[in-house]
């Protein structure tokens, strides 16, 4: 699939430190140790509705990781998928009377435009589920060869107990898993399964649903194996970070990891699993199914500066759950206006310590609020009349752009 255009990333006068990130699997911070090229997979959208602030917050969070790795001297191989065939997309298409392919194309394009406006660096590989069906079939074949897949009617299931490491990504016990599996696309009640937690890898054709030929009959990919197959093909095993929102910890990331680990005879899927907190609105998780949404595109249409949206997202630590309010957005609009007034001046308070503080904060589990506190202090001091550094404005402008994706 076509990705979106990359914004310019200015170079910085100093190299950033090694990046550490909170790993859900080990429950604590881990130092990332990429080779020259850092490998990142972030779960993409299911394109049946426009990008809301929850999606935007998650992609901006992993954009900070991408930028922190670049600041530390790495190239980044970033892969993201588009779940362009799945139950929620097909259901919405039927409900609104549009072909599912058309809905997916339209919403994916809107997402690209939103990401571009928010200055999110594009993935190198932007891969749809439909175009990945041959990869999914290969991976299902590999799993079949290990005996970890079985049939219920025309559907194929992955047997979770075939992965000795099953449960290690989330760290959840069976009761927790069973309590949530049904809410997040699973079918614990299905008759004929060996274990209620087993997940679909190939869904046999149903009336009125799209289907593709395969050695195990016509059908379409299960959700988890889509990301498993795409990540395995484009990044290989043991890539640096698997990312997404915290609603994907279980079952999605647990199952994708399990499927690859069994197919690859024990090789770990990713080295670390990082998760962004959930953004709420009107007291509940912002979600397409609940309809309590603030869309990036709607704000853009009403002339809101995308940089104000981005600054609002960056004011929250990416791991916390928080609630979007319009007041926060208007406060960011005011902040940007005052920053832009100050930065035209050229000289300012010494910039070097701010560069170091910002890069250190971002390398420490993407701590954007701490980075922004250092930036706020620089602007206050500079607006107060400190002009000791003649080139400060240029350096701060480059710093904000390169590390936080904020273009003034
Ligand atoms: N296509 C799958 C992933 S393979 C999917 O979850 N799509 S999605 O459109 O529902 O979500 C896209 C991304 O946004 C996922 O990483 C998801 O975890 C994240 N996300 C969804 N809702 C929120 C929210 N309210 N707050 C933060 N992140 C969210
Ligand atoms: Zn995914």
CSV table of C-alpha atoms and ligand atoms in Angstrom, one decimal, residues 41-48 52-55 57-59 81-83 223 226-227 243-248 252 276-280 285-288, ligand 1:
chain,number,residue,atom,x,y,z
A,41,UNK,CA,5.9,-2.7,14.2
A,42,UNK,CA,2.9,-0.7,15.2
A,43,UNK,CA,-0.6,-2.1,14.7
A,44,UNK,CA,-2.5,0.1,12.2
A,45,UNK,CA,-6.1,1.1,11.9
A,46,UNK,CA,-9.2,-0.9,10.9
A,47,UNK,CA,-10.4,1.7,8.3
A,48,UNK,CA,-14.2,1.9,8.9
A,52,UNK,CA,-10.0,9.8,16.4
A,53,UNK,CA,-7.8,11.3,19.2
A,54,UNK,CA,-7.1,7.8,20.6
A,55,UNK,CA,-5.6,6.6,17.4
A,57,UNK,CA,-2.3,9.6,20.5
A,58,UNK,CA,-1.0,6.1,19.8
A,59,UNK,CA,0.6,6.9,16.5
A,81,UNK,CA,-0.6,-2.7,8.8
A,82,UNK,CA,-4.1,-1.7,7.7
A,83,UNK,CA,-6.8,-4.2,8.7
A,223,UNK,CA,-7.1,-10.8,12.8
A,226,UNK,CA,-2.6,-10.8,9.9
A,227,UNK,CA,-0.1,-8.8,12.0
A,243,UNK,CA,3.5,-1.4,19.6
A,244,UNK,CA,-0.1,-0.4,19.8
A,245,UNK,CA,-2.7,0.8,22.3
A,246,UNK,CA,-3.2,-1.0,25.6
A,247,UNK,CA,-6.5,-2.5,24.3
A,248,UNK,CA,-4.3,-4.7,22.1
A,252,UNK,CA,-4.1,-9.4,19.9
A,276,UNK,CA,-0.1,3.5,24.8
A,277,UNK,CA,-2.8,4.4,27.3
A,278,UNK,CA,-6.4,4.8,26.3
A,279,UNK,CA,-7.9,8.2,25.5
A,280,UNK,CA,-11.4,8.8,26.8
A,285,UNK,CA,-12.8,5.1,26.2
A,286,UNK,CA,-13.0,6.8,22.8
A,287,UNK,CA,-14.1,4.1,20.4
A,288,UNK,CA,-15.7,3.7,17.1
B,1,LIG,N1,-6.4,-2.8,13.1
B,1,LIG,C1,-6.3,-3.1,14.5
B,1,LIG,C2,-4.9,-3.4,15.0
B,1,LIG,S1,-4.1,-4.6,14.0
B,1,LIG,C3,-6.9,-2.0,15.4
B,1,LIG,O1,-6.9,-2.2,16.6
B,1,LIG,N2,-7.5,-1.0,14.7
B,1,LIG,S2,-8.2,0.2,15.5
B,1,LIG,O2,-8.5,1.2,14.4
B,1,LIG,O3,-9.2,-0.2,16.3
B,1,LIG,O4,-7.1,0.9,16.4
B,1,LIG,C4,-5.9,1.5,15.8
B,1,LIG,C5,-4.9,1.8,16.9
B,1,LIG,O5,-5.4,2.8,17.8
B,1,LIG,C6,-4.5,0.6,17.7
B,1,LIG,O6,-3.1,0.6,18.1
B,1,LIG,C7,-5.4,0.8,19.0
B,1,LIG,O7,-4.8,0.2,20.1
B,1,LIG,C8,-5.4,2.3,19.1
B,1,LIG,N3,-6.5,2.9,19.8
B,1,LIG,C9,-7.8,2.6,19.5
B,1,LIG,N4,-8.7,3.3,20.4
B,1,LIG,C10,-7.8,4.0,21.2
B,1,LIG,C11,-8.0,4.9,22.3
B,1,LIG,N5,-9.3,5.3,22.7
B,1,LIG,N6,-6.9,5.5,22.9
B,1,LIG,C12,-5.7,5.2,22.5
B,1,LIG,N7,-5.4,4.3,21.4
B,1,LIG,C13,-6.5,3.7,20.8
